[in-house]
Amino acid sequence: MALGRLPGGSSTEKDVDSVGNAYETERMDGPRRMSRIDRPIVKPIVVGGEGDDMTETQLSIDKQMELEQDNAIKYLLGLVPGLILTVVVAALVLYTSLTVWEFCLRHPEVRDVCDIGQMLFWGQKWAWWFTGIMFILNNTFIQGFHCLVGSKYLNTMTYPDHRICTVAFSAIVAIVSFFASLPRTFSGLARLATVSALFTFLSVFLAMVFAGVESHPGGYVPGNEPLVLSVPKAGTTFIAGMNAFMNISYTFIGQITIPSFIAEMKNPRDFPKALWAVTIAEVIVFSLVGSIVYAYTGTQYNVSPAFGSLGNETFLKVSFSFMIPTIIFLGVLYASVSARFVFFSIFQGTVHMGSHTVVGWASWALILIVLWILAFIIAEVIPFFADLLSLMSSLFDSFFGFIFWGVAYLRMRNADYGPGFWHWKTRGIKGPLGAIFNVILIGIGLLFLSGGTYASVESIVQGYEQASFGGPFTCDNNGLLPYTSPT
């Protein structure tokens, strides 16, 4: 499949408008349609519809601050490498996001990342299915992550009265999230996004302040003062270091959402403005919050999520409680995104797409039930907070964060300049530098997929062998209390 060019490096007003209105002509006839089902595009993730007031910046910062509860800058690598790696990963994600943006400008017919996957691999239908499966799995893993965080929160808040099984807590979160996912419009979720972002900021800010004002971190042993390392501790294993690297990367990588967001914009050329703003904001937040919490808790008392590093139980529970809206909201959002993708694939062109029918609503509910059951199972089979993040990063971010966009760059330059696009005679120094850099990006993705998956799985196996987190579908307490003293 040929990749389009941007004539003269610019676009006419007609070109720009076609990106935001690509779907209008397809849906002019037929019965009255509900706003959400009529528009399979989203502003921040894969959602949308008239009346939504949710912005890319709101959702991106919301997601990334929520992940900061895991102390996304993993200072197992040491303070300096952790900060450097944070800036490097942010820069790589910024670069690849701009590549996605350029690709979408060339192809206003693109509706989601699955369309891009098919186009990148020469229009092959298997590529669409492969991308679609990864898309669903990525979102379902994130749902499972929120079931896990929800059970961790409930166990923490009910400590020491651990009367309810952890599996039950996880099931409660999944059931509540299922019912919250049922609405097929996004006006309510749009408002909740703003509330969620505000509460998440307060949660992270309080954790940072509490870490500074309390006398000692959680699990503190007199005489064993917090150890702050500038470089990795001697003996740090490949598995531990790789997991730290992937946790940082997972927090930033979100290119999977960009195509649908751009498709909803009236002027897609404004997208880089939001992209730069979000990238700068998240680097500042991660660097400050992570560094300050680490400085007061040290390597031996730093746990995941970072709330567990607080030594005062009241401080811990207060800061963690502000995460409730986000724990529910983001899981619900990703469930809705997946349900929409499946629903549209099944009912494209039918009356169920835009009308209130029994079959449509029953199918919608059934899709959500299946998704939340799968998410619940994932949360129980992989009950390790940090390892679940690492596994998601290695399996999905390898493609959606690096491989796809390195290939996209090479395909676009080949369409523009021919097979010799990489030669300095064709484009000057930009030719070989651009080609080499994007081949390196593909290599980073393959490293994630191979070494990252190995490290994640091996870490999970070690966790089971040490029996420190219990087995799958366990009733053991996975909360942040009681504190665990360093060994």
Tab-separated table of C-alpha atoms in Angstrom:
chain	number	residue	atom	x	y	z
A	1	MET	CA	0.000	0.000	0.000
A	2	ALA	CA	1.456	3.322	-1.064
A	3	LEU	CA	1.988	5.963	1.553
A	4	GLY	CA	0.790	9.463	0.706
A	5	ARG	CA	2.859	12.594	0.584
A	6	LEU	CA	2.242	16.086	1.853
A	7	PRO	CA	2.504	18.197	-1.291
A	8	GLY	CA	5.227	20.734	-0.911
A	9	GLY	CA	5.445	19.923	2.758
A	10	SER	CA	2.171	21.705	3.438
A	11	SER	CA	-1.530	21.079	3.366
A	12	THR	CA	-4.510	22.990	2.049
A	13	GLU	CA	-7.483	23.901	4.209
A	14	LYS	CA	-9.362	21.069	2.527
A	15	ASP	CA	-6.655	18.596	3.510
A	16	VAL	CA	-6.769	19.683	7.141
A	17	ASP	CA	-10.557	19.628	7.374
A	18	SER	CA	-10.691	16.149	5.887
A	19	VAL	CA	-8.857	14.731	8.897
A	20	GLY	CA	-11.461	15.922	11.386
A	21	ASN	CA	-14.422	15.169	9.097
A	22	ALA	CA	-13.281	11.887	7.546
A	23	TYR	CA	-16.245	10.004	8.928
A	24	GLU	CA	-19.033	12.496	8.306
A	25	THR	CA	-19.708	11.552	4.703
A	26	GLU	CA	-19.920	7.866	5.613
A	27	ARG	CA	-22.717	8.438	8.108
A	28	MET	CA	-25.025	10.991	6.529
A	29	ASP	CA	-27.888	8.543	6.001
A	30	GLY	CA	-29.657	6.219	8.362
A	31	PRO	CA	-31.589	6.586	11.613
A	32	ARG	CA	-30.817	8.981	14.443
A	33	ARG	CA	-27.517	8.086	16.058
A	34	MET	CA	-26.261	8.366	19.599
A	35	SER	CA	-23.320	10.743	19.870
A	36	ARG	CA	-20.884	8.134	21.152
A	37	ILE	CA	-21.714	5.341	18.723
A	38	ASP	CA	-21.902	7.759	15.820
A	39	ARG	CA	-18.268	8.799	16.327
A	40	PRO	CA	-15.787	6.021	16.821
A	41	ILE	CA	-13.044	8.544	17.492
A	42	VAL	CA	-11.864	9.902	20.741
A	43	LYS	CA	-10.139	13.012	21.836
A	44	PRO	CA	-7.606	11.641	24.307
A	45	ILE	CA	-7.735	7.894	23.811
A	46	VAL	CA	-10.205	6.467	21.345
A	47	VAL	CA	-13.273	8.241	22.489
A	48	GLY	CA	-15.104	11.300	21.352
A	49	GLY	CA	-18.371	12.785	20.316
A	50	GLU	CA	-19.850	16.205	20.377
A	51	GLY	CA	-20.118	17.761	23.779
A	52	ASP	CA	-17.011	16.127	25.214
A	53	ASP	CA	-14.826	18.608	27.040
A	54	MET	CA	-11.980	16.251	27.816
A	55	THR	CA	-8.608	17.256	26.389
A	56	GLU	CA	-5.480	15.322	25.481
A	57	THR	CA	-3.502	17.219	28.089
A	58	GLN	CA	-5.990	16.404	30.851
A	59	LEU	CA	-6.021	12.678	30.178
A	60	SER	CA	-2.312	12.307	29.465
A	61	ILE	CA	-1.195	14.078	32.636
A	62	ASP	CA	-3.920	12.235	34.558
A	63	LYS	CA	-2.659	8.838	33.398
A	64	GLN	CA	0.966	9.682	33.941
A	65	MET	CA	0.567	11.231	37.385
A	66	GLU	CA	-1.493	8.187	38.351
A	67	LEU	CA	1.395	5.987	37.331
A	68	GLU	CA	3.758	8.139	39.391
A	69	GLN	CA	2.234	6.416	42.418
A	70	ASP	CA	4.490	3.556	41.301
A	71	ASN	CA	7.371	6.035	41.545
A	72	ALA	CA	7.749	5.749	37.800
A	73	ILE	CA	11.379	6.894	37.947
A	74	LYS	CA	12.717	3.642	39.322
A	75	TYR	CA	15.664	4.705	41.457
A	76	LEU	CA	16.917	1.179	41.586
A	77	LEU	CA	18.981	2.568	38.693
A	78	GLY	CA	20.269	5.371	40.899
A	79	LEU	CA	19.182	9.005	40.993
A	80	VAL	CA	21.320	10.278	38.111
A	81	PRO	CA	20.695	7.429	35.623
A	82	GLY	CA	17.011	7.485	36.577
A	83	LEU	CA	16.686	11.173	35.756
A	84	ILE	CA	18.729	10.865	32.551
A	85	LEU	CA	16.696	7.873	31.392
A	86	THR	CA	13.478	9.751	32.109
A	87	VAL	CA	14.516	12.634	29.862
A	88	VAL	CA	15.773	10.258	27.123
A	89	VAL	CA	12.585	8.184	27.094
A	90	ALA	CA	10.477	11.367	27.046
A	91	ALA	CA	12.486	12.653	24.066
A	92	LEU	CA	12.094	9.357	22.177
A	93	VAL	CA	8.338	9.339	22.789
A	94	LEU	CA	8.114	12.970	21.637
A	95	TYR	CA	9.998	12.137	18.439
A	96	THR	CA	7.926	9.046	17.621
A	97	SER	CA	4.700	10.911	18.444
A	98	LEU	CA	5.624	13.532	15.848
A	99	THR	CA	6.175	10.687	13.395
A	100	VAL	CA	2.659	9.398	14.137
A	101	TRP	CA	1.304	12.911	13.620
A	102	GLU	CA	3.008	13.235	10.232
A	103	PHE	CA	1.681	9.836	9.169
A	104	CYS	CA	-1.870	10.808	10.160
A	105	LEU	CA	-1.639	14.075	8.199
A	106	ARG	CA	-0.725	12.079	5.114
A	107	HIS	CA	-3.604	9.672	5.674
A	108	PRO	CA	-6.756	11.410	6.957
A	109	GLU	CA	-8.651	8.164	6.358
A	110	VAL	CA	-6.888	6.589	9.359
A	111	ARG	CA	-9.315	5.970	12.239
A	112	ASP	CA	-7.138	4.148	14.752
A	113	VAL	CA	-3.790	2.452	15.249
A	114	CYS	CA	-5.091	-0.751	13.649
A	115	ASP	CA	-5.508	1.043	10.324
A	116	ILE	CA	-1.926	2.267	10.616
A	117	GLY	CA	-0.686	-1.246	11.403
A	118	GLN	CA	-2.281	-2.555	8.227
A	119	MET	CA	-0.903	0.286	6.110
A	120	LEU	CA	2.624	-0.092	7.454
A	121	PHE	CA	2.767	-3.734	6.458
A	122	TRP	CA	1.661	-3.309	2.852
A	123	GLY	CA	-2.083	-3.479	3.384
A	124	GLN	CA	-2.074	-7.027	4.710
A	125	LYS	CA	-5.237	-7.983	6.591
A	126	TRP	CA	-3.243	-10.048	9.074
A	127	ALA	CA	-1.481	-6.852	10.160
A	128	TRP	CA	-4.846	-5.263	11.014
A	129	TRP	CA	-5.857	-8.298	13.085
A	130	PHE	CA	-2.440	-8.501	14.750
A	131	THR	CA	-2.580	-4.824	15.704
A	132	GLY	CA	-6.178	-5.155	16.830
A	133	ILE	CA	-5.394	-8.079	19.120
A	134	MET	CA	-2.481	-6.195	20.680
A	135	PHE	CA	-4.695	-3.136	21.023
A	136	ILE	CA	-7.335	-5.097	22.958
A	137	LEU	CA	-4.741	-6.899	25.092
A	138	ASN	CA	-2.969	-3.646	25.942
A	139	ASN	CA	-6.206	-2.050	27.124
A	140	THR	CA	-7.303	-5.184	28.996
A	141	PHE	CA	-3.967	-5.369	30.822
A	142	ILE	CA	-4.477	-1.756	31.886
A	143	GLN	CA	-7.953	-2.694	33.158
A	144	GLY	CA	-6.349	-5.550	35.099
A	145	PHE	CA	-3.784	-3.147	36.470
A	146	HIS	CA	-6.592	-1.037	37.893
A	147	CYS	CA	-8.265	-4.087	39.445
A	148	LEU	CA	-4.936	-4.821	41.129
A	149	VAL	CA	-4.494	-1.244	42.349
A	150	GLY	CA	-8.084	-1.207	43.582
A	151	SER	CA	-7.603	-4.365	45.647
A	152	LYS	CA	-4.357	-2.946	46.994
A	153	TYR	CA	-6.161	0.222	48.040
A	154	LEU	CA	-9.042	-1.635	49.744
A	155	ASN	CA	-6.616	-3.899	51.619
A	156	THR	CA	-4.650	-0.859	52.753
A	157	MET	CA	-7.707	1.018	53.995
A	158	THR	CA	-9.150	-1.994	55.883
A	159	TYR	CA	-5.879	-2.923	57.594
A	160	PRO	CA	-5.569	-4.495	60.159
A	161	ASP	CA	-9.115	-5.879	59.823
A	162	HIS	CA	-8.439	-8.194	56.860
A	163	ARG	CA	-11.803	-9.981	56.767
A	164	ILE	CA	-12.395	-9.895	53.017
A	165	CYS	CA	-10.309	-11.951	50.598
A	166	THR	CA	-8.107	-10.004	48.197
A	167	VAL	CA	-9.742	-11.835	45.285
A	168	ALA	CA	-13.073	-10.451	46.479
A	169	PHE	CA	-11.664	-6.921	46.632
A	170	SER	CA	-10.408	-7.247	43.062
A	171	ALA	CA	-13.785	-8.605	41.970
A	172	ILE	CA	-15.552	-5.679	43.661
A	173	VAL	CA	-13.425	-3.204	41.709
A	174	ALA	CA	-14.125	-5.086	38.461
A	175	ILE	CA	-17.893	-5.141	39.105
A	176	VAL	CA	-18.052	-1.447	39.995
A	177	SER	CA	-15.985	-0.618	36.918
A	178	PHE	CA	-18.247	-2.763	34.713
A	179	PHE	CA	-21.336	-0.815	35.720
A	180	ALA	CA	-19.466	2.467	35.304
A	181	SER	CA	-18.516	1.353	31.769
A	182	LEU	CA	-22.096	0.716	30.618
A	183	PRO	CA	-23.013	4.234	29.408
A	184	ARG	CA	-22.416	4.604	25.690
A	185	THR	CA	-21.870	8.356	25.814
A	186	PHE	CA	-18.813	10.151	27.107
A	187	SER	CA	-20.269	13.321	28.571
A	188	GLY	CA	-20.066	11.855	32.092
A	189	LEU	CA	-16.572	10.451	31.589
A	190	ALA	CA	-15.424	13.791	30.205
A	191	ARG	CA	-16.400	15.528	33.426
A	192	LEU	CA	-14.918	12.736	35.526
A	193	ALA	CA	-11.613	13.135	33.665
A	194	THR	CA	-11.170	16.643	35.032
A	195	VAL	CA	-12.064	15.559	38.565
A	196	SER	CA	-9.741	12.576	38.279
A	197	ALA	CA	-6.822	14.701	37.113
A	198	LEU	CA	-7.326	17.138	39.996
A	199	PHE	CA	-7.534	14.418	42.637
A	200	THR	CA	-4.506	12.622	41.195
A	201	PHE	CA	-2.432	15.794	41.355
A	202	LEU	CA	-3.471	16.279	44.975
A	203	SER	CA	-2.588	12.668	45.761
A	204	VAL	CA	0.894	12.896	44.267
A	205	PHE	CA	1.504	16.326	45.774
A	206	LEU	CA	0.454	15.141	49.240
A	207	ALA	CA	2.692	12.075	48.984
A	208	MET	CA	5.624	14.337	48.165
A	209	VAL	CA	4.867	16.739	51.035
A	210	PHE	CA	4.229	13.944	53.536
A	211	ALA	CA	7.516	12.274	52.607
A	212	GLY	CA	9.304	15.504	53.462
A	213	VAL	CA	7.598	16.311	56.766
A	214	GLU	CA	7.439	12.879	58.406
A	215	SER	CA	10.221	11.747	60.725
A	216	HIS	CA	11.062	8.523	58.896
A	217	PRO	CA	9.792	6.390	55.968
A	218	GLY	CA	7.627	3.307	56.249
A	219	GLY	CA	9.365	0.199	57.604
A	220	TYR	CA	12.173	2.304	59.062
A	221	VAL	CA	14.741	0.433	61.152
A	222	PRO	CA	16.701	2.606	63.649
A	223	GLY	CA	20.295	2.899	62.528
A	224	ASN	CA	19.474	1.894	58.963
A	225	GLU	CA	19.105	5.346	57.448
A	226	PRO	CA	17.625	5.869	53.954
A	227	LEU	CA	20.300	5.224	51.347
A	228	VAL	CA	20.196	7.545	48.337
A	229	LEU	CA	22.288	6.293	45.421
A	230	SER	CA	23.570	8.394	42.564
A	231	VAL	CA	24.382	5.316	40.483
A	232	PRO	CA	23.039	1.723	40.526
A	233	LYS	CA	23.960	-0.362	43.519
A	234	ALA	CA	26.687	-2.935	42.892
A	235	GLY	CA	25.159	-6.285	42.024
A	236	THR	CA	22.009	-4.880	40.381
A	237	THR	CA	20.821	-7.644	38.053
A	238	PHE	CA	19.789	-7.367	34.414
A	239	ILE	CA	16.245	-8.372	35.364
A	240	ALA	CA	15.926	-5.633	37.985
A	241	GLY	CA	17.481	-2.978	35.752
A	242	MET	CA	15.379	-3.945	32.727
A	243	ASN	CA	12.189	-3.854	34.774
A	244	ALA	CA	13.109	-0.373	36.021
A	245	PHE	CA	13.746	0.797	32.459
A	246	MET	CA	10.416	-0.604	31.240
A	247	ASN	CA	8.463	0.947	34.101
A	248	ILE	CA	9.824	4.357	33.143
A	249	SER	CA	9.006	3.731	29.476
A	250	TYR	CA	5.476	2.507	30.191
A	251	THR	CA	4.687	5.734	32.002
A	252	PHE	CA	5.510	7.856	28.947
A	253	ILE	CA	4.487	5.698	26.003
A	254	GLY	CA	0.990	6.431	24.736
A	255	GLN	CA	1.308	6.687	20.965
A	256	ILE	CA	-1.410	4.050	20.594
A	257	THR	CA	-3.971	6.765	21.365
A	258	ILE	CA	-2.688	9.470	19.026
A	259	PRO	CA	-4.256	8.445	15.659
A	260	SER	CA	-7.803	8.537	17.016
A	261	PHE	CA	-7.176	11.834	18.782
A	262	ILE	CA	-5.790	13.470	15.634
A	263	ALA	CA	-8.735	12.179	13.589
A	264	GLU	CA	-11.079	14.168	15.844
A	265	MET	CA	-9.193	17.476	15.611
A	266	LYS	CA	-10.486	20.308	13.452
A	267	ASN	CA	-6.927	21.400	12.776
A	268	PRO	CA	-4.529	18.458	13.227
A	269	ARG	CA	-1.550	20.749	12.680
A	270	ASP	CA	-2.101	22.116	16.190
A	271	PHE	CA	-1.355	18.726	17.737
A	272	PRO	CA	2.396	19.301	18.350
A	273	LYS	CA	1.557	22.220	20.650
A	274	ALA	CA	-0.297	19.925	23.062
A	275	LEU	CA	2.371	17.256	22.629
A	276	TRP	CA	5.201	19.568	23.658
A	277	ALA	CA	3.196	20.913	26.611
A	278	VAL	CA	2.390	17.428	27.922
A	279	THR	CA	5.977	16.201	27.493
A	280	ILE	CA	7.459	19.158	29.366
A	281	ALA	CA	4.868	18.869	32.140
A	282	GLU	CA	5.387	15.150	32.690
A	283	VAL	CA	9.192	15.429	32.750
A	284	ILE	CA	8.943	18.138	35.412
A	285	VAL	CA	6.382	16.209	37.492
A	286	PHE	CA	8.247	12.905	37.312
A	287	SER	CA	11.620	14.437	38.043
A	288	LEU	CA	10.476	16.511	41.012
A	289	VAL	CA	8.069	14.084	42.664
A	290	GLY	CA	10.200	11.009	42.097
A	291	SER	CA	13.415	12.683	43.236
A	292	ILE	CA	11.901	14.219	46.370
A	293	VAL	CA	10.153	11.028	47.496
A	294	TYR	CA	13.300	9.011	46.802
A	295	ALA	CA	15.497	11.508	48.674
A	296	TYR	CA	13.456	10.994	51.842
A	297	THR	CA	12.773	7.258	51.539
A	298	GLY	CA	15.986	5.954	50.024
A	299	THR	CA	16.556	2.755	48.120
A	300	GLN	CA	15.748	0.316	50.899
A	301	TYR	CA	12.418	1.905	51.929
A	302	ASN	CA	11.133	2.788	48.469
A	303	VAL	CA	8.228	0.510	47.517
A	304	SER	CA	5.561	0.329	44.806
A	305	PRO	CA	3.330	2.236	44.764
A	306	ALA	CA	5.242	5.124	46.350
A	307	PHE	CA	2.516	5.747	48.948
A	308	GLY	CA	3.839	2.659	50.723
A	309	SER	CA	7.048	4.536	51.426
A	310	LEU	CA	5.270	6.908	53.824
A	311	GLY	CA	5.913	6.086	57.467
A	312	ASN	CA	2.762	7.655	58.888
A	313	GLU	CA	-0.302	5.448	58.334
A	314	THR	CA	-2.645	8.430	58.262
A	315	PHE	CA	-0.503	10.197	55.668
A	316	LEU	CA	-0.399	7.007	53.601
A	317	LYS	CA	-4.156	6.430	53.662
A	318	VAL	CA	-5.011	10.074	52.988
A	319	SER	CA	-2.738	10.415	49.958
A	320	PHE	CA	-3.769	7.003	48.574
A	321	SER	CA	-7.487	7.825	48.977
A	322	PHE	CA	-7.248	10.722	46.552
A	323	MET	CA	-6.535	8.124	43.857
A	324	ILE	CA	-10.033	6.601	44.004
A	325	PRO	CA	-11.495	8.562	41.038
A	326	THR	CA	-8.529	7.670	38.854
A	327	ILE	CA	-8.478	3.997	39.869
A	328	ILE	CA	-12.029	3.700	38.553
A	329	PHE	CA	-11.952	6.246	35.737
A	330	LEU	CA	-8.977	5.075	33.709
A	331	GLY	CA	-9.965	1.405	33.900
A	332	VAL	CA	-13.466	2.345	32.747
A	333	LEU	CA	-12.113	4.484	29.920
A	334	TYR	CA	-9.889	1.761	28.503
A	335	ALA	CA	-12.746	-0.753	28.806
A	336	SER	CA	-15.001	1.599	26.851
A	337	VAL	CA	-12.318	2.092	24.216
A	338	SER	CA	-11.943	-1.664	23.710
A	339	ALA	CA	-15.694	-2.244	23.742
A	340	ARG	CA	-16.153	0.414	21.079
A	341	PHE	CA	-13.500	-1.162	18.888
A	342	VAL	CA	-15.118	-4.607	19.112
A	343	PHE	CA	-18.646	-3.212	18.784
A	344	PHE	CA	-17.826	-1.269	15.627
A	345	SER	CA	-16.049	-4.257	14.104
A	346	ILE	CA	-19.138	-6.432	14.620
A	347	PHE	CA	-21.961	-3.995	13.828
A	348	GLN	CA	-20.419	-1.673	11.238
A	349	GLY	CA	-23.139	-0.585	8.822
A	350	THR	CA	-26.040	-1.993	10.849
A	351	VAL	CA	-28.888	-0.289	12.659
A	352	HIS	CA	-27.324	-1.265	15.992
A	353	MET	CA	-24.453	1.166	15.402
A	354	GLY	CA	-26.470	4.291	16.052
A	355	SER	CA	-29.808	3.300	17.526
A	356	HIS	CA	-31.067	2.049	20.884
A	357	THR	CA	-31.740	-1.607	20.111
A	358	VAL	CA	-31.977	-4.595	22.440
A	359	VAL	CA	-29.354	-6.447	20.423
A	360	GLY	CA	-27.039	-3.425	20.482
A	361	TRP	CA	-27.235	-2.858	24.234
A	362	ALA	CA	-27.069	-6.565	25.052
A	363	SER	CA	-23.990	-6.947	22.868
A	364	TRP	CA	-22.398	-3.874	24.422
A	365	ALA	CA	-22.925	-5.250	27.925
A	366	LEU	CA	-21.675	-8.715	26.926
A	367	ILE	CA	-18.484	-7.277	25.430
A	368	LEU	CA	-17.818	-5.341	28.641
A	369	ILE	CA	-18.477	-8.423	30.790
A	370	VAL	CA	-15.912	-10.421	28.809
A	371	LEU	CA	-13.347	-7.616	28.994
A	372	TRP	CA	-13.687	-7.163	32.764
A	373	ILE	CA	-13.547	-10.904	33.404
A	374	LEU	CA	-10.309	-11.069	31.419
A	375	ALA	CA	-8.969	-8.041	33.313
A	376	PHE	CA	-9.851	-9.657	36.638
A	377	ILE	CA	-8.049	-12.866	35.659
A	378	ILE	CA	-4.941	-10.925	34.592
A	379	ALA	CA	-4.909	-9.032	37.895
A	380	GLU	CA	-5.097	-12.278	39.871
A	381	VAL	CA	-2.589	-14.297	37.835
A	382	ILE	CA	-0.005	-11.479	37.934
A	383	PRO	CA	-0.541	-10.008	41.421
A	384	PHE	CA	2.749	-8.079	41.395
A	385	PHE	CA	2.313	-4.339	40.915
A	386	ALA	CA	5.637	-3.451	39.257
A	387	ASP	CA	5.961	-6.707	37.307
A	388	LEU	CA	2.557	-6.227	35.699
A	389	LEU	CA	3.689	-2.805	34.470
A	390	SER	CA	6.902	-4.299	33.104
A	391	LEU	CA	5.091	-7.117	31.296
A	392	MET	CA	2.667	-4.682	29.665
A	393	SER	CA	5.562	-2.498	28.588
A	394	SER	CA	7.567	-5.348	27.058
A	395	LEU	CA	4.667	-6.927	25.168
A	396	PHE	CA	2.904	-3.853	23.824
A	397	ASP	CA	5.155	-0.815	24.100
A	398	SER	CA	7.734	-2.614	21.995
A	399	PHE	CA	5.392	-2.250	19.018
A	400	PHE	CA	3.256	0.780	19.871
A	401	GLY	CA	6.144	2.747	21.338
A	402	PHE	CA	9.014	2.034	18.947
A	403	ILE	CA	8.771	-0.605	16.186
A	404	PHE	CA	5.688	0.767	14.424
A	405	TRP	CA	6.978	4.311	14.249
A	406	GLY	CA	10.490	3.409	13.144
A	407	VAL	CA	8.904	1.467	10.272
A	408	ALA	CA	6.501	4.362	9.583
A	409	TYR	CA	9.400	6.802	9.206
A	410	LEU	CA	11.255	4.506	6.801
A	411	ARG	CA	8.105	3.890	4.729
A	412	MET	CA	7.303	7.614	4.484
A	413	ARG	CA	10.817	8.609	3.455
A	414	ASN	CA	10.863	5.822	0.900
A	415	ALA	CA	7.592	7.160	-0.536
A	416	ASP	CA	9.037	10.685	-0.673
A	417	TYR	CA	12.534	10.031	-2.033
A	418	GLY	CA	12.580	6.469	-3.279
A	419	PRO	CA	14.747	3.524	-2.137
A	420	GLY	CA	17.820	5.765	-1.858
A	421	PHE	CA	16.255	8.050	0.751
A	422	TRP	CA	18.901	7.029	3.259
A	423	HIS	CA	21.837	8.190	1.127
A	424	TRP	CA	23.506	11.517	1.865
A	425	LYS	CA	23.366	12.461	-1.836
A	426	THR	CA	19.582	12.367	-1.696
A	427	ARG	CA	18.827	14.320	1.484
A	428	GLY	CA	22.200	15.366	2.827
A	429	ILE	CA	23.138	14.393	6.359
A	430	LYS	CA	19.449	13.963	7.272
A	431	GLY	CA	19.267	10.888	5.050
A	432	PRO	CA	21.708	8.550	6.822
A	433	LEU	CA	21.085	10.047	10.283
A	434	GLY	CA	17.324	9.652	10.026
A	435	ALA	CA	17.589	6.100	8.696
A	436	ILE	CA	20.103	4.994	11.338
A	437	PHE	CA	18.172	6.609	14.187
A	438	ASN	CA	14.910	4.929	13.234
A	439	VAL	CA	16.570	1.559	12.762
A	440	ILE	CA	17.879	2.039	16.323
A	441	LEU	CA	14.296	2.757	17.433
A	442	ILE	CA	13.194	-0.531	15.915
A	443	GLY	CA	16.101	-2.202	17.722
A	444	ILE	CA	14.970	-0.688	21.034
A	445	GLY	CA	11.513	-2.107	20.400
A	446	LEU	CA	12.963	-5.552	19.734
A	447	LEU	CA	15.000	-5.259	22.946
A	448	PHE	CA	11.769	-4.545	24.811
A	449	LEU	CA	10.058	-7.498	23.185
A	450	SER	CA	12.864	-9.989	23.799
A	451	GLY	CA	14.950	-8.946	26.798
A	452	GLY	CA	12.060	-7.071	28.377
A	453	THR	CA	9.654	-9.981	28.211
A	454	TYR	CA	12.319	-12.328	29.555
A	455	ALA	CA	13.067	-9.997	32.472
A	456	SER	CA	9.374	-9.530	33.280
A	457	VAL	CA	8.532	-13.226	33.207
A	458	GLU	CA	11.640	-14.148	35.175
A	459	SER	CA	10.798	-11.529	37.810
A	460	ILE	CA	7.273	-12.941	38.123
A	461	VAL	CA	8.660	-16.473	38.470
A	462	GLN	CA	11.054	-15.288	41.178
A	463	GLY	CA	8.167	-13.593	42.956
A	464	TYR	CA	6.249	-16.858	43.084
A	465	GLU	CA	9.346	-18.770	44.223
A	466	GLN	CA	9.925	-16.319	47.069
A	467	ALA	CA	6.214	-16.565	47.976
A	468	SER	CA	6.309	-12.962	49.160
A	469	PHE	CA	3.131	-12.007	47.320
A	470	GLY	CA	1.143	-15.212	47.553
A	471	GLY	CA	-0.046	-17.216	44.573
A	472	PRO	CA	-2.661	-16.542	41.898
A	473	PHE	CA	-6.216	-15.911	43.128
A	474	THR	CA	-4.881	-15.523	46.642
A	475	CYS	CA	-6.629	-14.150	49.702
A	476	ASP	CA	-3.334	-12.853	51.068
A	477	ASN	CA	-3.159	-9.173	51.918
A	478	ASN	CA	-1.535	-7.209	49.066
A	479	GLY	CA	-1.995	-3.815	50.747
A	480	LEU	CA	0.697	-1.316	51.637
A	481	LEU	CA	0.238	-2.139	55.343
A	482	PRO	CA	1.721	-3.591	57.433
A	483	TYR	CA	5.109	-2.123	56.617
A	484	THR	CA	7.882	-4.425	55.498
A	485	SER	CA	11.328	-3.763	56.909
A	486	PRO	CA	14.272	-3.887	54.506
A	487	THR	CA	16.384	-7.027	54.534
